Each structure stands twice: as structure tokens, then as C-alpha cells.
Short mmCIF file of C-alpha atoms in Angstrom, two decimals:
data_model
loop_
_atom_site.label_atom_id
_atom_site.label_comp_id
_atom_site.label_asym_id
_atom_site.label_seq_id
_atom_site.Cartn_x
_atom_site.Cartn_y
_atom_site.Cartn_z
CA MET A 1 20.17 -17.28 95.98
CA ASN A 2 20.87 -14.45 93.52
CA ALA A 3 20.12 -15.08 89.87
CA PRO A 4 23.15 -15.21 87.56
CA VAL A 5 23.89 -11.96 85.78
CA THR A 6 23.01 -12.26 82.10
CA ARG A 7 22.72 -9.71 79.33
CA ARG A 8 18.93 -9.93 79.55
CA ASN A 9 18.95 -9.43 83.33
CA ALA A 10 21.24 -6.46 82.95
CA VAL A 11 19.01 -4.85 80.33
CA LEU A 12 15.71 -5.53 82.02
CA GLY A 13 17.06 -4.56 85.42
CA ILE A 14 17.79 -0.96 84.47
CA THR A 15 16.25 1.71 86.66
CA ALA A 16 16.52 4.72 84.42
CA ALA A 17 13.74 6.71 86.03
CA ALA A 18 13.93 9.48 88.57
CA THR A 19 10.67 10.48 90.21
CA SER A 20 12.02 13.91 90.95
CA PHE A 21 14.81 16.01 89.55
CA ALA A 22 16.95 18.61 91.18
CA VAL A 23 20.35 20.03 90.27
CA PRO A 24 22.48 21.67 92.98
CA SER A 25 22.90 25.40 92.44
CA ILE A 26 26.68 25.08 92.18
CA LEU A 27 26.27 22.72 89.21
CA ARG A 28 23.83 25.08 87.58
CA ALA A 29 26.33 27.90 87.92
CA GLN A 30 29.08 25.84 86.31
CA SER A 31 26.87 24.49 83.51
CA ALA A 32 27.19 25.76 79.94
CA GLY A 33 23.45 25.22 79.52
CA ARG A 34 20.72 22.65 79.96
CA ILE A 35 19.62 20.54 77.00
CA VAL A 36 16.58 18.30 77.35
CA VAL A 37 16.26 15.46 74.83
CA VAL A 38 12.88 13.73 74.54
CA GLY A 39 13.01 10.24 73.06
CA GLY A 40 15.67 7.60 73.63
CA GLY A 41 15.82 5.88 70.25
CA PHE A 42 18.67 5.99 67.76
CA GLY A 43 18.33 9.73 67.17
CA GLY A 44 17.73 10.95 70.71
CA ALA A 45 20.29 8.74 72.42
CA ALA A 46 22.95 9.54 69.81
CA CYS A 47 22.26 13.26 70.21
CA ALA A 48 22.39 13.13 74.00
CA ARG A 49 25.70 11.26 74.07
CA ALA A 50 27.23 13.54 71.43
CA LEU A 51 26.19 16.65 73.37
CA LYS A 52 27.78 15.45 76.58
CA ARG A 53 30.96 14.30 74.87
CA ALA A 54 31.30 17.55 72.94
CA GLN A 55 30.96 19.73 76.03
CA GLY A 56 31.27 18.04 79.38
CA ASN A 57 29.78 20.88 81.44
CA LEU A 58 26.47 20.79 79.58
CA GLN A 59 23.55 19.46 81.60
CA VAL A 60 22.05 16.85 79.29
CA ILE A 61 18.77 15.26 80.33
CA LEU A 62 17.30 12.38 78.32
CA ILE A 63 13.60 11.72 78.93
CA GLU A 64 12.45 8.26 77.86
CA PRO A 65 9.60 6.40 79.59
CA ASN A 66 10.83 2.94 78.57
CA ALA A 67 13.76 1.49 80.50
CA VAL A 68 14.48 -0.83 77.55
CA PHE A 69 14.73 0.25 73.93
CA THR A 70 13.74 -2.38 71.35
CA SER A 71 15.34 -1.84 67.96
CA CYS A 72 13.33 -1.95 64.74
CA PRO A 73 16.37 -2.67 62.52
CA LEU A 74 16.77 -6.47 62.27
CA SER A 75 13.42 -7.03 64.01
CA ASN A 76 12.09 -8.63 60.82
CA GLU A 77 14.48 -11.47 61.63
CA VAL A 78 12.69 -11.90 64.96
CA ILE A 79 9.37 -12.22 63.10
CA ALA A 80 10.88 -14.89 60.85
CA GLY A 81 12.27 -16.87 63.80
CA LEU A 82 15.90 -16.13 62.93
CA ARG A 83 16.68 -13.95 65.95
CA ASP A 84 15.60 -13.59 69.57
CA ILE A 85 13.94 -10.37 70.71
CA GLU A 86 16.56 -10.00 73.47
CA ALA A 87 19.18 -9.30 70.79
CA GLN A 88 17.16 -6.20 69.90
CA GLN A 89 16.97 -4.76 73.41
CA PHE A 90 19.20 -2.11 74.94
CA GLY A 91 19.26 -0.04 78.10
CA TYR A 92 20.69 3.32 79.09
CA ASP A 93 23.44 2.49 81.59
CA ALA A 94 26.17 3.68 79.22
CA LEU A 95 24.48 7.06 78.89
CA THR A 96 24.28 7.57 82.63
CA ALA A 97 27.93 6.51 82.85
CA ASP A 98 28.69 9.32 80.39
CA GLY A 99 27.23 11.78 82.89
CA LEU A 100 23.76 12.19 81.42
CA THR A 101 20.60 12.18 83.50
CA VAL A 102 18.00 9.71 82.23
CA ILE A 103 14.43 10.25 83.40
CA GLY A 104 11.96 7.42 82.93
CA HIS A 105 8.68 9.30 82.63
CA ALA A 106 6.70 10.45 79.61
CA VAL A 107 6.53 14.13 78.75
CA THR A 108 2.96 15.42 78.98
CA THR A 109 3.34 19.16 78.36
CA ILE A 110 5.78 21.41 76.53
CA GLU A 111 5.72 25.17 77.06
CA PRO A 112 7.92 26.76 74.37
CA GLN A 113 7.48 30.31 75.68
CA GLN A 114 8.66 29.33 79.17
CA ARG A 115 11.19 26.82 77.76
CA ARG A 116 9.87 24.12 80.04
CA VAL A 117 8.68 20.53 79.81
CA MET A 118 6.44 18.71 82.27
CA THR A 119 6.68 14.98 82.90
CA ALA A 120 3.89 12.59 83.84
CA ASP A 121 4.94 12.62 87.50
CA GLY A 122 4.55 16.41 87.69
CA VAL A 123 8.22 17.42 87.41
CA ALA A 124 8.92 20.69 85.55
CA LEU A 125 12.21 20.84 83.66
CA PRO A 126 13.43 24.16 82.20
CA TYR A 127 15.73 24.02 79.19
CA ASP A 128 17.93 26.22 77.05
CA ARG A 129 17.41 24.00 74.05
CA LEU A 130 14.95 21.13 73.60
CA VAL A 131 15.53 18.21 71.23
CA LEU A 132 12.57 16.07 70.16
CA SER A 133 13.23 12.61 68.77
CA PRO A 134 9.74 11.11 69.06
CA GLY A 135 9.84 8.68 66.16
CA ILE A 136 6.50 7.92 64.51
CA ASP A 137 2.93 7.50 65.59
CA PHE A 138 0.13 6.04 63.52
CA HIS A 139 -2.36 8.14 61.59
CA PHE A 140 -5.32 5.95 62.43
CA GLU A 141 -7.81 8.39 60.92
CA ALA A 142 -6.31 7.67 57.50
CA LEU A 143 -7.20 3.96 57.73
CA PRO A 144 -10.82 3.44 58.84
CA GLY A 145 -11.28 0.44 61.13
CA TYR A 146 -7.69 0.35 62.35
CA ASP A 147 -6.66 1.40 65.86
CA ASP A 148 -4.75 0.04 68.85
CA SER A 149 -7.44 -2.55 69.49
CA ALA A 150 -7.38 -3.71 65.87
CA SER A 151 -3.60 -4.12 66.06
CA GLU A 152 -4.08 -6.96 68.54
CA LYS A 153 -5.76 -8.97 65.77
CA MET A 154 -4.01 -7.45 62.74
CA PRO A 155 -0.57 -6.53 64.09
CA HIS A 156 1.47 -3.76 62.54
CA ALA A 157 4.79 -4.77 64.18
CA TRP A 158 6.03 -1.32 63.10
CA LYS A 159 7.10 -0.45 66.63
CA ALA A 160 9.35 -3.25 67.76
CA GLY A 161 8.51 -5.20 70.89
CA ALA A 162 5.23 -6.88 71.81
CA GLN A 163 3.83 -6.44 68.29
CA THR A 164 6.91 -8.12 66.80
CA LEU A 165 6.32 -11.17 68.93
CA LEU A 166 2.57 -11.17 68.26
CA LEU A 167 3.12 -11.34 64.50
CA ARG A 168 5.68 -14.10 65.00
CA ARG A 169 3.19 -16.14 67.08
CA GLN A 170 0.48 -15.71 64.45
CA LEU A 171 2.81 -17.03 61.76
CA GLU A 172 3.75 -19.98 63.93
CA ALA A 173 0.07 -20.79 64.57
CA MET A 174 -0.97 -20.56 60.91
CA GLU A 175 -1.65 -23.83 59.13
CA ASP A 176 0.47 -24.79 56.13
CA GLY A 177 -1.29 -23.56 53.01
CA GLY A 178 -2.43 -20.30 54.64
CA THR A 179 -2.08 -16.77 53.33
CA VAL A 180 -0.18 -13.91 54.93
CA ALA A 181 -1.15 -10.41 53.79
CA ILE A 182 1.10 -7.38 54.31
CA ALA A 183 -0.57 -4.00 53.85
CA ILE A 184 2.00 -1.29 53.01
CA PRO A 185 1.18 2.44 53.26
CA ALA A 186 2.26 5.26 50.98
CA ASN A 187 5.31 7.34 51.80
CA PRO A 188 6.43 9.08 53.92
CA SER A 189 6.85 6.22 56.34
CA ARG A 190 9.48 4.70 58.57
CA CYS A 191 12.17 2.75 56.70
CA PRO A 192 10.50 2.42 53.26
CA PRO A 193 12.29 -0.81 52.20
CA ALA A 194 11.50 -2.64 55.47
CA PRO A 195 8.05 -4.00 54.47
CA TYR A 196 9.62 -5.75 51.48
CA GLU A 197 12.40 -7.16 53.64
CA ARG A 198 9.65 -8.42 55.94
CA ALA A 199 7.85 -10.11 53.05
CA SER A 200 11.14 -11.75 52.09
CA LEU A 201 11.96 -13.09 55.53
CA ILE A 202 8.42 -14.29 56.17
CA ALA A 203 8.70 -16.11 52.82
CA HIS A 204 11.90 -17.74 54.07
CA TYR A 205 10.09 -18.90 57.21
CA LEU A 206 7.16 -20.27 55.19
CA LYS A 207 9.39 -21.96 52.64
CA THR A 208 11.18 -23.72 55.49
CA LYS A 209 8.22 -24.52 57.73
CA LYS A 210 4.99 -24.17 55.72
CA PRO A 211 5.89 -24.41 52.03
CA ARG A 212 2.33 -24.49 50.65
CA SER A 213 1.62 -21.01 52.05
CA LYS A 214 1.50 -17.68 50.20
CA ILE A 215 2.28 -14.02 50.86
CA LEU A 216 0.12 -11.24 49.46
CA VAL A 217 1.66 -7.76 49.42
CA LEU A 218 -0.99 -5.02 49.17
CA ASP A 219 0.92 -1.87 48.29
CA ALA A 220 -0.14 1.80 48.25
CA LYS A 221 2.83 2.53 45.94
CA ASP A 222 3.64 1.55 42.39
CA ASN A 223 7.40 1.68 42.89
CA PHE A 224 9.62 1.21 45.92
CA SER A 225 13.25 1.47 46.98
CA GLN A 226 15.55 -1.22 45.55
CA GLN A 227 12.60 -2.80 43.79
CA ARG A 228 14.62 -4.69 41.17
CA LEU A 229 16.86 -6.22 43.83
CA PHE A 230 13.90 -7.41 45.87
CA GLU A 231 11.95 -8.78 42.94
CA MET A 232 14.97 -10.64 41.56
CA ALA A 233 15.61 -12.15 44.97
CA TRP A 234 11.96 -13.16 45.34
CA LYS A 235 12.00 -14.95 41.99
CA GLU A 236 15.31 -16.66 42.71
CA LEU A 237 14.58 -17.72 46.27
CA TYR A 238 10.80 -18.03 46.59
CA GLY A 239 9.35 -18.61 43.13
CA ASP A 240 5.70 -17.55 43.09
CA MET A 241 5.24 -17.56 46.88
CA ILE A 242 5.08 -13.73 47.02
CA GLU A 243 2.42 -11.88 45.03
CA ARG A 244 2.50 -8.07 45.04
CA ILE A 245 -0.49 -5.94 44.06
CA ALA A 246 0.67 -2.38 43.40
CA LEU A 247 -1.25 0.89 43.68
CA SER A 248 -2.25 0.98 40.01
CA GLN A 249 -3.52 -2.61 40.28
CA GLY A 250 -5.77 -1.78 43.25
CA GLY A 251 -3.35 -2.59 46.04
CA ARG A 252 -4.01 0.44 48.25
CA VAL A 253 -5.81 -0.55 51.45
CA THR A 254 -8.75 1.77 52.16
CA SER A 255 -10.11 0.23 55.38
CA VAL A 256 -10.04 -2.90 57.52
CA ASP A 257 -12.52 -4.96 59.53
CA PRO A 258 -10.63 -6.51 62.44
CA ALA A 259 -13.64 -8.56 63.58
CA THR A 260 -13.43 -10.66 60.41
CA ARG A 261 -9.74 -9.95 59.66
CA THR A 262 -10.79 -8.41 56.35
CA ILE A 263 -8.64 -6.00 54.38
CA ILE A 264 -10.55 -3.77 51.97
CA THR A 265 -8.84 -2.31 48.91
CA GLU A 266 -10.12 -0.16 46.06
CA PHE A 267 -10.73 -3.20 43.86
CA GLY A 268 -11.39 -6.09 46.23
CA ASN A 269 -11.49 -7.55 49.73
CA TYR A 270 -9.08 -10.05 51.29
CA THR A 271 -9.40 -12.20 54.40
CA PRO A 272 -5.96 -13.71 55.00
CA ASP A 273 -5.01 -16.09 57.77
CA VAL A 274 -2.47 -13.56 59.06
CA ALA A 275 -2.93 -9.84 58.41
CA ASN A 276 0.09 -7.57 58.94
CA VAL A 277 -1.37 -4.08 58.55
CA ILE A 278 1.15 -1.23 58.53
CA PRO A 279 -0.93 1.96 58.86
CA PRO A 280 -0.12 5.46 57.57
CA GLN A 281 2.18 7.38 59.89
CA ARG A 282 3.02 10.82 61.24
CA ALA A 283 5.43 12.33 63.74
CA GLY A 284 5.25 11.12 67.31
CA ARG A 285 2.54 12.73 69.41
CA ILE A 286 4.91 14.87 71.47
CA ALA A 287 5.85 16.83 68.34
CA GLU A 288 2.22 17.93 67.99
CA ILE A 289 2.09 18.83 71.69
CA ALA A 290 5.15 21.01 71.18
CA GLY A 291 3.59 22.75 68.17
CA ALA A 292 6.37 21.46 65.91
CA ALA A 293 4.22 19.41 63.50
CA ASP A 294 2.45 21.02 60.54
CA ALA A 295 -0.68 19.98 58.64
CA THR A 296 1.14 17.03 57.06
CA GLY A 297 1.68 15.52 60.50
CA TRP A 298 5.47 15.87 60.14
CA CYS A 299 7.94 18.48 61.41
CA PRO A 300 9.51 21.10 59.13
CA ILE A 301 13.04 21.97 60.24
CA ASP A 302 16.09 24.01 59.36
CA PRO A 303 18.35 21.26 57.96
CA VAL A 304 21.50 22.95 59.26
CA THR A 305 20.43 23.31 62.91
CA PHE A 306 17.41 20.94 63.01
CA GLU A 307 15.53 23.75 64.73
CA SER A 308 11.79 23.60 64.21
CA LYS A 309 10.33 26.04 61.70
CA LEU A 310 7.32 26.34 64.00
CA ALA A 311 8.71 26.38 67.55
CA LYS A 312 11.76 28.39 68.56
CA ASN A 313 14.58 26.71 70.54
CA ILE A 314 13.12 23.29 69.76
CA HIS A 315 15.03 20.91 67.50
CA VAL A 316 13.51 17.84 65.83
CA ILE A 317 15.51 14.84 64.60
CA GLY A 318 14.88 11.38 63.24
CA ASP A 319 11.74 9.90 61.71
CA ALA A 320 9.55 12.85 62.78
CA CYS A 321 11.27 15.31 60.42
CA LEU A 322 10.22 16.55 57.03
CA GLY A 323 13.69 15.77 55.76
CA GLY A 324 13.33 15.77 52.00
CA GLY A 325 15.55 13.14 50.41
CA ILE A 326 16.97 11.68 53.61
CA PRO A 327 15.15 8.48 54.59
CA LYS A 328 13.41 7.77 57.88
CA SER A 329 15.86 5.18 59.15
CA ALA A 330 17.98 4.36 62.20
CA SER A 331 21.18 5.29 60.38
CA ALA A 332 19.78 8.66 59.30
CA ALA A 333 18.38 9.36 62.78
CA SER A 334 21.75 8.63 64.38
CA ALA A 335 23.54 10.92 61.91
CA GLN A 336 20.97 13.66 62.51
CA GLY A 337 21.36 13.30 66.28
CA ARG A 338 25.11 13.86 66.10
CA ALA A 339 24.78 16.74 63.65
CA CYS A 340 22.10 18.37 65.81
CA ALA A 341 24.39 18.11 68.84
CA SER A 342 27.15 19.87 66.91
CA ALA A 343 24.75 22.64 65.89
CA ILE A 344 23.48 23.15 69.45
CA VAL A 345 27.00 23.44 70.85
CA ALA A 346 27.74 26.11 68.24
CA LEU A 347 24.51 28.00 68.97
CA LEU A 348 25.18 28.02 72.70
CA ALA A 349 28.58 29.58 71.94
CA ASP A 350 26.99 32.18 69.63
CA ARG A 351 28.67 30.62 66.60
CA ALA A 352 27.02 29.86 63.28
CA PRO A 353 26.64 26.08 62.86
CA GLU A 354 28.34 24.59 59.84
CA PRO A 355 26.22 22.70 57.30
CA LEU A 356 27.16 19.03 57.51
CA ARG A 357 26.91 16.24 55.00
CA LEU A 358 25.09 13.26 56.48
CA THR A 359 25.57 9.66 55.45
CA GLY A 360 23.01 6.94 55.91
CA VAL A 361 23.08 3.25 55.03
CA CYS A 362 20.24 0.77 54.83
CA TYR A 363 20.74 -3.00 54.76
CA ASN A 364 18.06 -5.44 53.67
CA THR A 365 18.22 -9.17 54.31
CA VAL A 366 15.98 -11.32 52.13
CA ALA A 367 17.24 -14.69 53.42
CA PRO A 368 20.01 -15.89 55.71
CA GLY A 369 23.27 -15.11 53.92
CA TYR A 370 21.57 -12.96 51.24
CA GLY A 371 21.51 -9.18 51.63
CA PHE A 372 21.97 -5.91 49.82
CA SER A 373 22.38 -2.29 50.78
CA LEU A 374 21.74 1.33 49.89
CA ALA A 375 24.15 4.06 51.04
CA GLY A 376 23.22 7.71 50.63
CA ASN A 377 24.86 11.09 51.17
CA TYR A 378 22.69 14.09 52.00
CA GLU A 379 23.30 17.77 52.58
CA PRO A 380 21.16 20.84 53.32
CA ARG A 381 19.57 22.45 50.27
CA GLY A 382 17.08 25.17 51.14
CA ASP A 383 14.64 23.77 53.70
CA ILE A 384 15.41 20.08 53.18
CA PHE A 385 18.14 17.51 52.78
CA ALA A 386 18.99 16.64 49.18
CA GLU A 387 20.75 13.48 48.06
CA VAL A 388 24.16 14.28 46.58
CA GLU A 389 26.95 12.48 44.73
CA GLY A 390 28.49 9.46 46.34
CA SER A 391 25.28 7.53 46.97
CA ALA A 392 25.37 3.88 45.94
CA THR A 393 23.23 0.77 45.89
CA SER A 394 24.17 -2.87 45.54
CA PRO A 395 24.56 -3.96 41.92
CA VAL A 396 21.69 -5.91 40.45
CA ASP A 397 23.96 -8.50 38.84
CA ALA A 398 26.15 -9.16 41.88
CA PRO A 399 27.34 -12.72 42.59
CA ARG A 400 26.02 -14.58 45.62
CA GLU A 401 29.36 -14.02 47.36
CA LEU A 402 28.62 -10.30 47.50
CA ARG A 403 25.08 -10.96 48.77
CA ALA A 404 26.52 -13.10 51.56
CA ARG A 405 29.11 -10.47 52.40
CA GLU A 406 26.47 -7.76 52.63
CA ALA A 407 24.30 -9.94 54.88
CA ALA A 408 27.27 -10.25 57.24
CA GLU A 409 27.92 -6.51 56.98
CA ALA A 410 24.33 -5.85 58.08
CA GLU A 411 25.02 -7.61 61.38
CA ARG A 412 28.29 -5.73 61.84
CA TRP A 413 26.55 -2.43 61.12
CA PHE A 414 23.92 -3.24 63.72
CA GLN A 415 26.54 -4.06 66.35
CA THR A 416 28.40 -0.84 65.56
CA ILE A 417 25.40 1.51 65.64
CA THR A 418 23.90 0.01 68.79
CA ALA A 419 27.25 0.06 70.62
CA GLY A 420 27.83 3.66 69.60
CA THR A 421 24.32 4.68 70.66
CA PHE A 422 23.62 2.59 73.76
CA GLY A 423 27.08 1.34 74.78
#
């Protein structure tokens, strides 16, 4: 008997991969160009859909080895037991319905001179323009003792999926009265406010299930985004459950020992019951393969076209960029993807792309029914994006009604951005 069709079955049953790729010559002749997009997250998927919708005769190929995308936004709620991981998972059927080709193999080689990418199954794909949206990878060398193996004992949960669930299981297994440590790296990093949202939601879980427990935040920064809002919420909701040790107090983590679950800082060592270690980051590995990453590990771009400063005809969007004031967030990546698509369409038509103002919003939930937000406007200034007038953050003295409204808006935002990106 066939299993009933559910959302989970539909997502996990996607077959996005093609082991070979060929385009009939008649389609090539009618095409306005071939754009290859590497990376199917918020930036890459948004760019691919926008390209195809802007010019239907473009050949748009999205290369993403994972048939299911697991969203980082709202994944802290999964860790805290407030949300199922399935609510974070999306497939690519809507993109193929739009006329895109989705190839489910990793890219192993990029040849900028030949304008060609090679996939893991040996397929060579020429392109007119290449878009990289690789997200982040971890800079393990910057945190001695931490690597993929260590993450199985001291999870980062900074790429949503198996690590998210691992951290959740560790919290569930911890005895009441235990300590959870969260090690936060210096910027630049993916979604700078997210570690503090995570501390908040873990505190909610502990307050509800294991009220004698504590959270220790070891921070490589002295100040962070929306700090007053977070700290006021912590005091109001969680009392002294959360203790933060800032950079100037010795909070920067210098190394770890996964065998003993020890976190070493400049001024002391900690052995918590649960260690959530978020390591320093850099652009996804494929950006380095393409020659688009500089010595910082990130990708300098032209903020009007998103074209790499280091590799011609290659555009970089999302978390991997050196973007200046624009944050590394899902909202920003989606806006960059659409703006990059507009620029590519103009370039293919030998028109000068217009500089666009990008808008990004970030929601943080510190407890069920308690949230706040930060909305920013950004435009090209020189080689980067600069924040401009019109940006706004939630007021510090807002009533609880506004906090509840913003928590509900966070869910609506998530539904809107995922529907617009993945269908």
C-alpha cells in the first residue's frame, strides 16, 4: 500500500539531481545565455528564480548537492523544543516548475578562464555568468582543537540540520542543575544576533524543564547587535540564569579540548555539561576554489553587480560576501540574490546595471510570544554596502503587546520568505 502523501514525504522525496546534463542545440540557439548558480540557500535560490522570471529564455541551472534545504532562521526554536525540524525543510520542486534545471551534485572545479564548472559526477557545464552563493564554512585553524570530529561532542549547530538536532538531544539529556556554555566568535559571522537568541530560547527551555540550570555565554565581542533589548529581556524573563562574559572580561575562546569537553579562554577554563561552540567563519569552500575569496576568507565584490573583484564573470551573493554594513542574514541574502539577477540581466543586454537599495530585516525571539526586530536599508557606497536612512530597531521601552506582535510577525516573515524562495 502506498504511504499517504505528507509535507515531509513530499520534501524528502525530491529527486533534484541529474547525473548528466545536455541541452538540445535548438534550445541553446534560442537561449539569451546560460547562468549557473551554485548554492541553493536563500541567496542562490532567490537569484535563480528571479533570473528565470525576469527573462524566460535564459538557461538557469542551479547546482545544489542537497535535495532538502534546512533553514537556519527559526532553527533556534528547534533546539529549544518549540518547533519540529520538518518545519525548517524545503525542496526545489517549485524551481523546476519555473523552468530551472536543478542538479544535485557538488561542484568540484571552477575554471574562470574557460567559464566552466565541473560537478562531482564529472559533468562539465559552461556558463556565461556564474553566481556563487556558498554560505559559510568554518575557519577551524582559528580555533585549535575544533574540527568536524569535535563538533560531534561540542556541536556548533550553525548549519541547520543534524547539528541542530544533536544540540537539542544534548539539552534534553542534561540533568537539571547543569551548565550550558555557548562560545560566540568575533564578527564577521553569520547572523550576528542569532547566538543571543539561542541563549534566550535555551534559557526558556531550561526555565520550563530544568530550572536549576545555568547558561554561560563566552563572547569574543564586547558589544553586540540589539544588546540592550536582549539584556533587558534576559533580566525580565530569566533572572540570573544567563551569565555573559565579554571579550574584555576574558570571554574569547582560544581553544577547546573535545575529549574532556573543555573550553579554554584567555582567563580561564570551563567544562560545561553541554558545550555549543560556534567557530570562526569564512566564505564557503567553493568561493576559494573559484579564486573569489581574499586573504580575509571572504569575497570582495562590486556592490552594484555583485561581480567578484578577483574573478571575472563570477558573482558572489549572501553570507560569503564582504558586504560592509549589510548583515550576513537570510533576508539580506535573498535581497542580494534578486538584485544580482537584475544586474546580470542588464549585463547580458549590454546595459549598465542600476544601483539598488536593499532592505533586510532580522527578527529575534527570546521566548514564545516575545520578539523584537531590526530593519535596515543599504545601498552601494564605493566597494561596500552602507547603511542609510530608514533603518529601525524595536524600541527598548515597548509594551509586551508589541513584543508579542513582533514574535508573530517573525513567523509570518518566515512563511513569506520561504514561499517566495522555495515555493
